[in-house]
XYZ file of N, CA and C in Angstrom:
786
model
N 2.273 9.402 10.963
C 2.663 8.003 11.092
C 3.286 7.534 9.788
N 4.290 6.665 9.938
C 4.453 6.583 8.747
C 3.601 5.477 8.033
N 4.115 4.764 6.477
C 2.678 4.529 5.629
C 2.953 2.580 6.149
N 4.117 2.283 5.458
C 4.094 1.156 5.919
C 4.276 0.118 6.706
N 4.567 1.073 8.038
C 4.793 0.179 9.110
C 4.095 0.200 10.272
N 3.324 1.646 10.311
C 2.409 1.790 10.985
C 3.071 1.885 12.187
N 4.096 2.725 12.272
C 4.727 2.981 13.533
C 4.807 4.150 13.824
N 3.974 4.042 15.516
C 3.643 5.643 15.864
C 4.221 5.592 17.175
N 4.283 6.971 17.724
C 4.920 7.003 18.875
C 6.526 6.896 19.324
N 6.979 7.498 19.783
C 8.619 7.624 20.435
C 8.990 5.869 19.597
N 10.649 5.991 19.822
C 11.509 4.836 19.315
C 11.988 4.852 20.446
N 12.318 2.978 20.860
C 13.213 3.087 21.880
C 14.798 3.317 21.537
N 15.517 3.380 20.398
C 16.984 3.255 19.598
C 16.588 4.856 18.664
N 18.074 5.181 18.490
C 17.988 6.461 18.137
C 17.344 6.432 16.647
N 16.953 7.650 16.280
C 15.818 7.370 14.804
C 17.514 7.606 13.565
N 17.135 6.417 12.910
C 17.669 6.664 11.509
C 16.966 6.171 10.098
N 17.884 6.470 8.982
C 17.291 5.916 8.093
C 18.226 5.371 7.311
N 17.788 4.775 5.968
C 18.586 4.476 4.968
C 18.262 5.637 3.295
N 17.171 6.283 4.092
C 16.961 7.029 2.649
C 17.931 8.138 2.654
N 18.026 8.603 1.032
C 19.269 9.436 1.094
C 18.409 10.336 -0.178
N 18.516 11.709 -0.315
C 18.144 12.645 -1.105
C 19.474 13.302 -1.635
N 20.167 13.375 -2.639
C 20.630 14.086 -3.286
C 20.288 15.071 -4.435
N 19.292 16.235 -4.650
C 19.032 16.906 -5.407
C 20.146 17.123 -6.687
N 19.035 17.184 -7.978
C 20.042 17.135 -9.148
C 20.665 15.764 -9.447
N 20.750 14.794 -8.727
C 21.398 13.197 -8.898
C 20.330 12.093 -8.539
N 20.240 11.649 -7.462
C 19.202 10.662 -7.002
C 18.673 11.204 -5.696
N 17.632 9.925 -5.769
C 16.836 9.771 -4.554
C 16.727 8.487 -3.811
N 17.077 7.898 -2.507
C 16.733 6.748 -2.430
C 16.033 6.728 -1.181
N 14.420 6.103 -1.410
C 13.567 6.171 -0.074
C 13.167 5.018 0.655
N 13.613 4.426 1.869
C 12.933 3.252 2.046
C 12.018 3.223 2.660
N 10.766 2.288 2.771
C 9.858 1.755 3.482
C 9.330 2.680 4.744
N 10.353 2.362 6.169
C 10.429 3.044 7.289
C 10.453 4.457 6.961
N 9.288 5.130 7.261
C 9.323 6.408 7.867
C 8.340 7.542 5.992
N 8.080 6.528 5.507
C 7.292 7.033 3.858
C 5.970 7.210 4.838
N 4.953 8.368 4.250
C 4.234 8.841 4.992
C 3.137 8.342 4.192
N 2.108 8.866 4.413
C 0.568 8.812 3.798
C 0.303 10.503 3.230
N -0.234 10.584 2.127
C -0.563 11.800 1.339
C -1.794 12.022 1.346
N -2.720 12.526 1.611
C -4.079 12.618 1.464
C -4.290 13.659 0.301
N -4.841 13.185 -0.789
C -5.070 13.543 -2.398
C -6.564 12.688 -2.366
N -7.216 14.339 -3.264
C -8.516 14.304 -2.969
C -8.521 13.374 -4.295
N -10.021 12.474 -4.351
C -10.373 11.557 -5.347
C -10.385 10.196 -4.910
N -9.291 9.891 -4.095
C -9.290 8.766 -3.471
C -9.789 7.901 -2.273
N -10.642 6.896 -2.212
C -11.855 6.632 -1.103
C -10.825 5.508 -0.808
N -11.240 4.968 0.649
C -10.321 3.941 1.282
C -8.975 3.351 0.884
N -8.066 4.436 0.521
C -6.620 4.052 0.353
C -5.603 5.236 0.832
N -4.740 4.105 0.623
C -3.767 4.681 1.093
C -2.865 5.294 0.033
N -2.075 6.344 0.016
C -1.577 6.884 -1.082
C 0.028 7.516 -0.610
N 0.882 7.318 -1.314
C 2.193 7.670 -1.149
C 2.847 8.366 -2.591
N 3.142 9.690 -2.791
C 4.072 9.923 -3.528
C 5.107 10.087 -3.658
N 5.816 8.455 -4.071
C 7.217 8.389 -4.230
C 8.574 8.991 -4.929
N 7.744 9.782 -6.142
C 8.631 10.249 -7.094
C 8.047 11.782 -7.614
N 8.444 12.940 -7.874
C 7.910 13.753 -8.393
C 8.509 14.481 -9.091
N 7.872 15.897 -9.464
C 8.932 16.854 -10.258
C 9.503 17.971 -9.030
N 8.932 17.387 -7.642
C 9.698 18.185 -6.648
C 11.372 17.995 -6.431
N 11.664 16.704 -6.943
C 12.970 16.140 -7.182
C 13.524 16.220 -7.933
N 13.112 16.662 -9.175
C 13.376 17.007 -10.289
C 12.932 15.799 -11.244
N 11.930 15.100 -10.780
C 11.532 14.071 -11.886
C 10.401 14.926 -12.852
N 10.635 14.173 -14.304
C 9.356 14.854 -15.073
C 8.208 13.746 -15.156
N 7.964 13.227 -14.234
C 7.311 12.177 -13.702
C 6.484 12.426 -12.669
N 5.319 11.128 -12.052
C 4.844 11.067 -10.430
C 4.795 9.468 -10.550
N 5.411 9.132 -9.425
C 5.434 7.540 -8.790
C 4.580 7.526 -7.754
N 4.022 6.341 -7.483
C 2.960 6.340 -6.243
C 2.944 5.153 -6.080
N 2.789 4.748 -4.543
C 2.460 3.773 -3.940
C 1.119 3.764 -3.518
N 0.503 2.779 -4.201
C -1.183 2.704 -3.515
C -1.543 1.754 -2.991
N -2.133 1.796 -1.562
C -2.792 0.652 -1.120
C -4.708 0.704 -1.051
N -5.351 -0.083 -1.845
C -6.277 0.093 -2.260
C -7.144 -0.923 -0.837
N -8.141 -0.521 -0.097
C -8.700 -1.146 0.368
C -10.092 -1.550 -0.260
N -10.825 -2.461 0.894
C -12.290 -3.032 0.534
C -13.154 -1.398 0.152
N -13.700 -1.693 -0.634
C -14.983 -0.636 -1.421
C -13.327 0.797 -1.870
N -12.422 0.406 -1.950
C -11.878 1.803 -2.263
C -11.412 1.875 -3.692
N -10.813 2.867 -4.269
C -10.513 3.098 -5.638
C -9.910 4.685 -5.820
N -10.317 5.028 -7.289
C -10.486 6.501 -7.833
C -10.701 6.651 -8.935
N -11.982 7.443 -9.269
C -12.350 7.110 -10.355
C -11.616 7.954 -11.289
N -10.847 8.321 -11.227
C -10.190 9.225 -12.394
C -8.399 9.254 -12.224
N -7.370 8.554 -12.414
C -6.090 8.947 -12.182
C -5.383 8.990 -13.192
N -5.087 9.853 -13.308
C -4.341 10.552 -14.695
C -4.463 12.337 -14.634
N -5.043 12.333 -16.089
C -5.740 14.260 -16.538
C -5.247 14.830 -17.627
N -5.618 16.043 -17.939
C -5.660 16.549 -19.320
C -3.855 16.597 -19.889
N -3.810 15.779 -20.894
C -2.559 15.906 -21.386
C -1.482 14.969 -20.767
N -2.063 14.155 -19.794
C -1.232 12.769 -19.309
C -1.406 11.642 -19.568
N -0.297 11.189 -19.448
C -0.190 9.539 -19.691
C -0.217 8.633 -18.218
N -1.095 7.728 -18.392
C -0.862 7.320 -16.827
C -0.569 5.669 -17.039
N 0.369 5.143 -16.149
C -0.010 3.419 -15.950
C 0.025 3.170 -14.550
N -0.439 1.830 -14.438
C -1.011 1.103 -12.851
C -0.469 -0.051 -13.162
N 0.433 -0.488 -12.141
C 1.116 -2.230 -12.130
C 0.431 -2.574 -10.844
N -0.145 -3.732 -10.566
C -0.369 -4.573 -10.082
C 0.445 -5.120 -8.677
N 1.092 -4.728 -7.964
C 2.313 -5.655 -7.090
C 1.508 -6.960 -6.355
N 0.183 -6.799 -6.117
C 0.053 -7.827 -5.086
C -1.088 -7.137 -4.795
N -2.598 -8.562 -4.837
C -3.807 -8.247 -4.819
C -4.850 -7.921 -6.070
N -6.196 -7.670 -6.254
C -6.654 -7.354 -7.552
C -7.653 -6.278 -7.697
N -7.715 -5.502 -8.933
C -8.572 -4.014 -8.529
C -9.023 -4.350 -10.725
N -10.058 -3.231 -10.296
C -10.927 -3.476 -11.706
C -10.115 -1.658 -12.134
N -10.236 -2.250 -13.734
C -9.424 -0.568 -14.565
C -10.454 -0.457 -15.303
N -10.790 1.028 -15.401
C -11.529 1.203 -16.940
C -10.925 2.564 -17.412
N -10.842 2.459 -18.528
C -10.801 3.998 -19.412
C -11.839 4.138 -20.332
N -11.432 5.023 -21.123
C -12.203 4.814 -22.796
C -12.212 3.878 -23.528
N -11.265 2.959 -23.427
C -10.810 2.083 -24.355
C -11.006 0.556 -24.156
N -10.850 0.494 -22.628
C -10.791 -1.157 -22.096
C -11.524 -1.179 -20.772
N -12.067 -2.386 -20.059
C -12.146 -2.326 -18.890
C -11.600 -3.593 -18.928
N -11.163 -3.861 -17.316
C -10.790 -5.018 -16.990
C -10.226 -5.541 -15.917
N -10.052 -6.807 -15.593
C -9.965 -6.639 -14.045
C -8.490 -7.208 -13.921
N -7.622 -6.612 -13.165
C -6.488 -7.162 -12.944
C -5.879 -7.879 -11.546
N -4.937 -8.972 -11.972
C -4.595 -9.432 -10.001
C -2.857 -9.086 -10.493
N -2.449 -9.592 -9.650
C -0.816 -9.515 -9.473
C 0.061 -10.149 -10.522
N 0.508 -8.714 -11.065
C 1.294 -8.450 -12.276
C 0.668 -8.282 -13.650
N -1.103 -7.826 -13.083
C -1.749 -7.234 -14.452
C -1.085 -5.898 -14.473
N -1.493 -4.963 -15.695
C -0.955 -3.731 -15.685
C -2.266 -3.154 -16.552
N -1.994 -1.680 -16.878
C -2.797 -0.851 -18.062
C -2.385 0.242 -18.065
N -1.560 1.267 -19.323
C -1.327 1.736 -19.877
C -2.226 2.366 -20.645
N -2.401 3.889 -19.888
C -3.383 4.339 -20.583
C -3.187 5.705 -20.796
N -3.249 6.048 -22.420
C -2.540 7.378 -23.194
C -2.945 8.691 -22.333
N -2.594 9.976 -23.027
C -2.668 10.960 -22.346
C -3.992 11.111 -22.738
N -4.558 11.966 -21.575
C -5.696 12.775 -21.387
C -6.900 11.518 -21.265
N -6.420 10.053 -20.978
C -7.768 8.793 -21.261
C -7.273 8.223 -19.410
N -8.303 9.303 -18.841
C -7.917 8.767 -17.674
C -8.287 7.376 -17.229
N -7.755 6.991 -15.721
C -8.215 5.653 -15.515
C -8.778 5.424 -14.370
N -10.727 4.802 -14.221
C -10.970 4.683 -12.997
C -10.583 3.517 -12.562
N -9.561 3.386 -11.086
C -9.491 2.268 -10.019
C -10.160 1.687 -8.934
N -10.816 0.254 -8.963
C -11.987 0.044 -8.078
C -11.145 -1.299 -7.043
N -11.299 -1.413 -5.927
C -10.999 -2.443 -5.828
C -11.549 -3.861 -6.023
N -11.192 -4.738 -5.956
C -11.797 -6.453 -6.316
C -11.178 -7.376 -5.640
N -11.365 -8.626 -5.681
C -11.384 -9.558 -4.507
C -10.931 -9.423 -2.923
N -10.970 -10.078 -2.684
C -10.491 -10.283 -0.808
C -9.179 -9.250 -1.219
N -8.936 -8.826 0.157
C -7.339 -7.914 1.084
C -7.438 -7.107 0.173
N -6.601 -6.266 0.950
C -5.875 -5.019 0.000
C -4.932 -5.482 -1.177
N -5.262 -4.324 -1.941
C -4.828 -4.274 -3.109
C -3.178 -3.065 -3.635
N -1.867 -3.531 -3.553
C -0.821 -3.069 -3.663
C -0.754 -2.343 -5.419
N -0.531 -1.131 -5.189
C -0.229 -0.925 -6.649
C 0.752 0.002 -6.863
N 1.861 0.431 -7.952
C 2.945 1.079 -7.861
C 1.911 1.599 -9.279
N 2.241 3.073 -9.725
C 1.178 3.613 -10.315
C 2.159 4.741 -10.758
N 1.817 5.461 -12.096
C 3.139 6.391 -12.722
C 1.916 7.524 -14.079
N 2.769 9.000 -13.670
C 1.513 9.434 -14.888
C 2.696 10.346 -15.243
N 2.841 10.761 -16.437
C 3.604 11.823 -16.662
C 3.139 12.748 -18.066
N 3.408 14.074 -18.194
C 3.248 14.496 -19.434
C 3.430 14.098 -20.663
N 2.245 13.931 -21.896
C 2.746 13.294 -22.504
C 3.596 14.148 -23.760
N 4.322 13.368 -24.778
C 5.329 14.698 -25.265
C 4.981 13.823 -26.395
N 3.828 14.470 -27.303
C 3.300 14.446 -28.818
C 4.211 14.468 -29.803
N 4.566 13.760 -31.015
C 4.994 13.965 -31.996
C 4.004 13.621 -33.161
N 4.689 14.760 -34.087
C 3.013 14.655 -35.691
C 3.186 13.417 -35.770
N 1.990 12.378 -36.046
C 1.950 11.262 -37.167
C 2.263 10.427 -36.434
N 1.962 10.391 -34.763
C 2.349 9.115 -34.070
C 1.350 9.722 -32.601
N 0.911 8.336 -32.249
C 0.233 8.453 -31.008
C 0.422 6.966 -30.239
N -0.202 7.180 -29.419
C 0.198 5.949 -28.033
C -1.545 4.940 -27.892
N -1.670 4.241 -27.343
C -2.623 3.530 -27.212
C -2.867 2.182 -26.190
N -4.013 2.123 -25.741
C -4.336 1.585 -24.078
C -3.636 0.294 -24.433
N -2.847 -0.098 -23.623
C -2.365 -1.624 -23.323
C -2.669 -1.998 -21.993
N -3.401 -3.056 -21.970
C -3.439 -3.966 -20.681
C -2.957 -5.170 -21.056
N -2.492 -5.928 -20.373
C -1.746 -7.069 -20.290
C -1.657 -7.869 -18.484
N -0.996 -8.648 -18.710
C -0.169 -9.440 -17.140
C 1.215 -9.522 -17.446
N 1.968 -9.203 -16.881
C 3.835 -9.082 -17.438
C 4.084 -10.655 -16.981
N 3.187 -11.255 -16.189
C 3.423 -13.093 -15.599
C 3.513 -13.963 -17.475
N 2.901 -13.234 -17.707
C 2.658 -13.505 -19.474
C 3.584 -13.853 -20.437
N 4.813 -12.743 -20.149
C 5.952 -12.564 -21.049
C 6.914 -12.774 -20.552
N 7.651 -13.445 -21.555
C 8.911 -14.402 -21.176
C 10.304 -13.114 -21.144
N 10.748 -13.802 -19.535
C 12.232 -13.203 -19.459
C 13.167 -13.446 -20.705
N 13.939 -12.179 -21.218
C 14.792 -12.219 -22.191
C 16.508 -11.627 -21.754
N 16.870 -12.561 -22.159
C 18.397 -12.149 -21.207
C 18.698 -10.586 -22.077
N 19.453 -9.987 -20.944
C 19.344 -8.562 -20.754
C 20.758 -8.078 -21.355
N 20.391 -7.787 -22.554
C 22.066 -7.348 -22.925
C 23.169 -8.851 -23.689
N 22.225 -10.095 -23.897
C 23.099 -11.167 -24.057
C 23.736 -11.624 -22.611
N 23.153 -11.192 -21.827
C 23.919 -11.767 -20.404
C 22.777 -13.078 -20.231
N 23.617 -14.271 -20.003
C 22.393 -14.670 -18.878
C 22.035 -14.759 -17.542
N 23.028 -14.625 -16.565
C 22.621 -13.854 -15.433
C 21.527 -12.626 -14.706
N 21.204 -12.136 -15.992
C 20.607 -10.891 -16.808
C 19.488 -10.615 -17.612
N 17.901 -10.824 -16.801
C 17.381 -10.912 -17.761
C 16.405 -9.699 -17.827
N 15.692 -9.377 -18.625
C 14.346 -8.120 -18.320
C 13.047 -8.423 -19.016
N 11.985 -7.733 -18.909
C 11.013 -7.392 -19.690
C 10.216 -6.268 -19.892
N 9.927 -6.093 -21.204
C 9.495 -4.935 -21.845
C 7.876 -5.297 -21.376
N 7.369 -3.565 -20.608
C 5.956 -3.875 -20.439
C 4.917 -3.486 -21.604
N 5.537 -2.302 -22.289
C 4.824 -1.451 -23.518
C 5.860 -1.720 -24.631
N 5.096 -1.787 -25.875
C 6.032 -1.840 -27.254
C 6.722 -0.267 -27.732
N 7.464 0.059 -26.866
C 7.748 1.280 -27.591
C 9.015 1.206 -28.082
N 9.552 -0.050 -28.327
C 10.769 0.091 -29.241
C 10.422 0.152 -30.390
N 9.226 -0.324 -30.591
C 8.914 -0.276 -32.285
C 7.940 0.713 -32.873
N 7.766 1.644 -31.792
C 6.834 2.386 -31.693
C 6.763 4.013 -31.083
N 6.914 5.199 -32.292
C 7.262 6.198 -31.462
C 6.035 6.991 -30.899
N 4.845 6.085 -31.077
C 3.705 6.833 -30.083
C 4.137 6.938 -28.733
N 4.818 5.929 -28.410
C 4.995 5.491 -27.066
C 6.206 6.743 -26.688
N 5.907 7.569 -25.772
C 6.982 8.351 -25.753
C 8.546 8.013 -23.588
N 7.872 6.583 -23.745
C 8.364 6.293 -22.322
C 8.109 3.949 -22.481
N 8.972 3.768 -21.518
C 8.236 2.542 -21.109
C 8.690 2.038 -19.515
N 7.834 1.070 -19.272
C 8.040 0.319 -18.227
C 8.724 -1.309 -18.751
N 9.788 -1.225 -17.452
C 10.383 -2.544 -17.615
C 10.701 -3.420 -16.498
N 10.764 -4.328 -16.856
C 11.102 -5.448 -15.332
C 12.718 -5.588 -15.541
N 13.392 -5.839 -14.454
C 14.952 -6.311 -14.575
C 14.968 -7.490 -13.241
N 15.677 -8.408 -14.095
C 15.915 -9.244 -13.333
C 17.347 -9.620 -13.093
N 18.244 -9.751 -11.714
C 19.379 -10.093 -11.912
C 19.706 -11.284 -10.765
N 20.019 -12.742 -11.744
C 20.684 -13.784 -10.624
C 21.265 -13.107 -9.524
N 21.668 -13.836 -8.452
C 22.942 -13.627 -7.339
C 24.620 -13.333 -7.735
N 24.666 -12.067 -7.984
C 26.369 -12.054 -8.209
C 26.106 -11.136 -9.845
N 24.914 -11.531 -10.445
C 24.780 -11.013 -11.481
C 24.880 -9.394 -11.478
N 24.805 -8.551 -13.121
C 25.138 -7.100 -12.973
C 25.557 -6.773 -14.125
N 24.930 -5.586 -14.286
C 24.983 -4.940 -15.196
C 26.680 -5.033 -15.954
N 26.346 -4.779 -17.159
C 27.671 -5.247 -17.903
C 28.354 -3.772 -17.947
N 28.195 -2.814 -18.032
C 28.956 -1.429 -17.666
C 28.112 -0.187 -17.193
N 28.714 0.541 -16.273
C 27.949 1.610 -15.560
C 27.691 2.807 -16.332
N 26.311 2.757 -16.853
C 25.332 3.677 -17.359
C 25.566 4.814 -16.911
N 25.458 6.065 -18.124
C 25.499 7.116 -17.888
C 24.810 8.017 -19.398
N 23.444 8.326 -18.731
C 22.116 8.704 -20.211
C 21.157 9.693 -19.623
N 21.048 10.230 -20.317
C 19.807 11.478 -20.256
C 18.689 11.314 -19.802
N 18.053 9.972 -20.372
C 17.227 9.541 -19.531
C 16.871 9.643 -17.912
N 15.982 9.750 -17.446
C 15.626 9.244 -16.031
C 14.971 8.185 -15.743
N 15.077 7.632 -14.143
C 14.547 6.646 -14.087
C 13.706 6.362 -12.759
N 12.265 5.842 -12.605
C 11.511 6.064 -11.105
C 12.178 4.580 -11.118
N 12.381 3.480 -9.906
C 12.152 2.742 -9.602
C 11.905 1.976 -8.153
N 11.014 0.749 -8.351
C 10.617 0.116 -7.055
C 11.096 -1.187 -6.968
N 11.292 -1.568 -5.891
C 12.248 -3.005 -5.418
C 11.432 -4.259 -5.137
N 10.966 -4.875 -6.241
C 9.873 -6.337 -5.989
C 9.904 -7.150 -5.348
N 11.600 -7.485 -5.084
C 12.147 -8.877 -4.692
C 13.805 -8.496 -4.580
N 14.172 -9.160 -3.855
C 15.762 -9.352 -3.803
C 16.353 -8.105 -2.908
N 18.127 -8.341 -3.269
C 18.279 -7.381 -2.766
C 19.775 -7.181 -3.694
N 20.386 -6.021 -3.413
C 21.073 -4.922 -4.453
C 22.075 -4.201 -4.154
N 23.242 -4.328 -4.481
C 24.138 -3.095 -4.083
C 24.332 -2.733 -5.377
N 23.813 -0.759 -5.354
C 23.426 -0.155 -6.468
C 24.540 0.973 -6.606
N 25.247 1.383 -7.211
C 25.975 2.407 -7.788
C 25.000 3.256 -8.292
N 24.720 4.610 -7.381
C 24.054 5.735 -8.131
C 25.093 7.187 -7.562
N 24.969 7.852 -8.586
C 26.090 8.913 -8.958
C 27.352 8.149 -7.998
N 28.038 8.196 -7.287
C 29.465 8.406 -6.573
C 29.160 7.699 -5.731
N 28.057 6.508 -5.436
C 27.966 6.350 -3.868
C 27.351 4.784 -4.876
N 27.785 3.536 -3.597
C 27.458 2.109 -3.667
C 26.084 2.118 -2.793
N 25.347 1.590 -3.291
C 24.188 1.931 -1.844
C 23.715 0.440 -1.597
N 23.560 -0.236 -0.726
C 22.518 -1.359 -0.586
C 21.245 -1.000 -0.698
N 20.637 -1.835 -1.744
C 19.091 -1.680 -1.635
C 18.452 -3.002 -1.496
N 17.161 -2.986 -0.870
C 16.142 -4.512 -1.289
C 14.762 -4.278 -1.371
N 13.776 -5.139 -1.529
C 12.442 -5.333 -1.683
C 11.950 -3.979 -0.638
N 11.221 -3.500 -1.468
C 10.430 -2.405 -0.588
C 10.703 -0.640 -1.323
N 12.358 -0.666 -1.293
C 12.877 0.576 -1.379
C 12.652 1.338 -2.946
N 12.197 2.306 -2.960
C 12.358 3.553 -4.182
C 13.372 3.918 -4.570
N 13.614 4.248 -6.042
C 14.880 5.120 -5.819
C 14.417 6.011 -7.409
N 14.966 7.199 -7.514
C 14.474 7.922 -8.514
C 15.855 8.304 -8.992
N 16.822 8.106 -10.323
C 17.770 8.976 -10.941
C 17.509 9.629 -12.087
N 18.459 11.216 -11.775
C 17.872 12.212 -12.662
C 18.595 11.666 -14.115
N 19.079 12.646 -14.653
C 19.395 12.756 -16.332
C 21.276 12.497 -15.501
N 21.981 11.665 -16.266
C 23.292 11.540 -16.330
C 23.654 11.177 -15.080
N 22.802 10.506 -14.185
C 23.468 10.013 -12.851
C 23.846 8.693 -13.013
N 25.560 8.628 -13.246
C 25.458 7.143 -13.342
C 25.067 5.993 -12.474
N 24.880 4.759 -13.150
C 24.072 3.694 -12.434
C 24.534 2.466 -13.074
N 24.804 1.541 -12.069
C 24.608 -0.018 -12.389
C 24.664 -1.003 -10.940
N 24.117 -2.224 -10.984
C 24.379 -2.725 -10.010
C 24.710 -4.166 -9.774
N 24.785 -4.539 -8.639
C 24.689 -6.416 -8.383
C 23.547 -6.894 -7.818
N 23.029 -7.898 -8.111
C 22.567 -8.516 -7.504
C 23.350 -9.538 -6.469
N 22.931 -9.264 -5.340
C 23.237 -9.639 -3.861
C 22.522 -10.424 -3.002
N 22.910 -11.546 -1.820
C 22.097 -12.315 -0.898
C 22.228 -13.357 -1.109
N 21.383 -14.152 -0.512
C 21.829 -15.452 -0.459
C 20.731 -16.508 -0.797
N 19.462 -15.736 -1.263
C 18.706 -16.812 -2.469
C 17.728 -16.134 -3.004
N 16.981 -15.182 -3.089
C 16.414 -14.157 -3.776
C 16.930 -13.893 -4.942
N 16.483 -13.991 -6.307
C 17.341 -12.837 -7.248
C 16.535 -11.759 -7.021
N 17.417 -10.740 -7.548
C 17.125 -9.094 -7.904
C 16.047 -8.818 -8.760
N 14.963 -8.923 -8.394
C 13.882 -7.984 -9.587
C 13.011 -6.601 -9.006
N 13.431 -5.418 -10.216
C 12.611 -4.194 -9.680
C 12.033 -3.739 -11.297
N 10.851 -2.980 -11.033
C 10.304 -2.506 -11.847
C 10.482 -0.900 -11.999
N 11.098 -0.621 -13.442
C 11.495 0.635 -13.369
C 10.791 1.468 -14.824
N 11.058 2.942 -14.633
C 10.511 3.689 -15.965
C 11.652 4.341 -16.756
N 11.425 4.215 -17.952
C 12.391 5.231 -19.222
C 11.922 5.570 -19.988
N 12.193 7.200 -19.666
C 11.457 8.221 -21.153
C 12.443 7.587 -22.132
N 11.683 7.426 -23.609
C 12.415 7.118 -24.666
C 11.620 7.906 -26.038
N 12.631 8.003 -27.023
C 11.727 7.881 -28.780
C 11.196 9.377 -28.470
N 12.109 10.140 -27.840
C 12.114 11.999 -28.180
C 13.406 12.272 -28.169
N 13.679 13.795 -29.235
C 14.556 14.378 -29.075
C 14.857 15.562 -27.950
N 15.767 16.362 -27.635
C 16.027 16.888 -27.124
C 15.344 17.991 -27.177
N 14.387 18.453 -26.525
C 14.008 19.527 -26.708
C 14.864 21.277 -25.908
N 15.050 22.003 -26.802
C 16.242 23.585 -26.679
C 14.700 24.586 -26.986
């Protein structure tokens, strides 16, 4: 069945989709037809892996839906970095370092190998977009637990645009413990990126709000609220924000503050 629509059984209209897999370039997955993963550790939820290194990400993205009494007490593991955003609903975090309880648009950032148990908390299910990846050590610098609420920090126009704005979830511009970060982008109606990106970097991302016609490698794609999309190293990218009263906001990841490793 699939995860979020809970639609089982024959279609009366022929089956399609909007997701598109291009190996080596992107990925784009929507909503309709994302399955359920059953991964041991996890009690009353639901679990989706959106992003992996089966795609060639050096990453894992996940969609979690956390029900009443559910959680996991351990998500991360030896030599990873893991974080948990918040989309909607509230669940309790602990590591080594912090506990604490988060609702919609808390987060926690928590270094490699300091895993993190997830419990749920108040009324309904609990939505969470969730990311762990290897962490890549350099001498004389390390990373360290951040929790926060991103509702907290003020939009900063993105590039000097103001149509254009984002936010930084982790300090790793000033900081080369941090070997990655999470960011919010926000784009008015009509708004867009000021030139089409093309970087080594990769990028997981999820669709909060709005909706998008996205340039990834060679292809314009419409995207909106709901949809994934994962680009590898050098797939170019930029987009608009589109519709008719929504702006564009998605929450996305960038390895940063390493060299090239030969």
């Amino acid at each position: 069945m699939s995860y979020l629509n809970g639609q089982t059984g024959y279609r009366e209209d022929l089956l399609n989709t909007r997701s598109v897999v291009k190996m080596g370039s992107y990925a784009v997955i929507e909503p309709d037809g994302i399955v359920k993963n059953a991964i041991p550790g996890y009690e009353n939820c639901d679990v989706t892996i959106l992003g992996s290194p089966s795609m060639g990400a050096s990453f894992a993205d996940y969609l979690i839906t956390v029900h009443e009494n559910g959680g996991n007490p351990s998500f991360g593991g030896e030599g990873l970095e893991s974080f948990i955003y918040v989309v909607e609903g509230s669940i309790t975090v602990k590591n080594e370092d912090e506990e604490a309880t988060l609702t919609e648009g808390g987060y926690i950032y928590s270094p490699a190998g300091n895993t993190i148990a997830i419990k749920h908390a108040g009324t309904g299910d609990a939505t969470l977009f969730a990311y762990k990846r290897r962490y890549v050590a350099v001498d004389g610098y390390s990373a360290h637990t951040v929790v926060a609420n991103i509702n907290d920090t003020p939009w900063m126009p993105y590039e000097g645009m103001e149509n254009c704005h984002s936010k930084d979830f982790l300090p790793a511009a000033g900081d080369f413990g941090f070997d990655m970060n999470m960011h919010l982008l926000k784009f008015k109606l009509g708004g867009s990126h000021g030139y089409i990106e093309t970087h080594i970097q990769q990028h997981g991302m999820y669709f909060l709000q709005g909706k998008a016609m996205y340039r990834i490698g060679d292809d314009w794609i419409p995207l909106k609220k709901g949809d994934y999309v994962f680009m590898d190293c050098y797939c170019p990218q930029a987009c608009y924000g589109v519709g008719k009263e929504e702006d564009l906001i998605y929450i996305y990841s960038k390895d940063c503050n390493r060299d090239v490793q030969l």
